[in-house]
Phi, psi and omega in degrees: 000126164218170194230163166209154191235134178242122160071040199022054188234154182265107169291145176214097179086045191018033147224160184287158195291174167320144216199130204206075193280161181242155209251339184274058183210196187142145168096140170290174187224133149238104185283131168253338184219160177233133200246143172257133124253161172244175188252008167056035188216191195254191197269349153307326175272162193265072200282331177301307180312317180297333177288339193271349174276114199284328150348318208258006161059017215204138163201182168220180188268307174232153188236141172238113192263182197286354179242029167089009168286139196223143179241123158274124194225353156235148175284143194294335181274009181226136178309130181224155194288045189249335170301306162079194167308091195220153173229167156201129169275137185254173203309327172313328193089349168274167190271145171232101175287097174092085188279353156314331198248016152225050173211156146263147189253132187240115191249121174253115162321105180212141169293333179076238199260127181235149166246135161318121166229189165285287162340345194123217186264141173209165178284145163345311190272009175087358174292140189281154173236155167296112179319318183299347178245011176263147151237161180253130165207189172258162164265152206278311175287011163098347175313153185311171160297143162199199201254126166244121175307112168325161174237107189307182189284320174291320165313303174277358174270326168282333183286335170311294204301324188296302185329288194299347173284341199285314212275346178303305166302335173238349178079056193290141191271292182235181173229157183195145166321146145305327156302325177285338177259359179204040178330321192297325196217020190217148187226358180273175332292014175067162185281015152274351165278136182251094192297300184276350145316299166331280188310321137338287199289311194291328187097043184259170173256161177236028161271147176270139184254039198308132181293000000 
């Protein structure tokens, strides 16, 4: 699988991937960072369609589903509303506030943190989650141990391939999680997301630089 970028859109087999434009965006973007999120949603959700609603007041550049299919919602040269209140110190020592202005956002379809019940693992919505797709772990910033939905290989493969194209096209400096840039309020993508494996696949380093 390989992607390229043309006219700030993700290209697969010489054609743009499905595009579902979000109104929750605006302003010119010169990206320095790639931010990884999870959607906190199940397989029946349609997050790209949700981003089309102005009332949602949120968006991301790409949504990658569990099966590896990808939808673009915002062109890569346009600011998306995915990072919110956030901070990061770049490799150049500069502190960045409000990462929407400096980053491309990838949303990965995933329930995130889970709760164990007598019936098994459940999401925040009460939906049952297959125990074969769950790990137990503590978040790196100290949240209590809980279950976390894992990310399927097709999804990881698509994310790596898309990130490679983005990093090459825009000279991305670092890849970070939403929890890295907003550790006081966010836990995604969480411990089930193997950031080191992802960065290695993309060809990026693993240094953390908290603001």
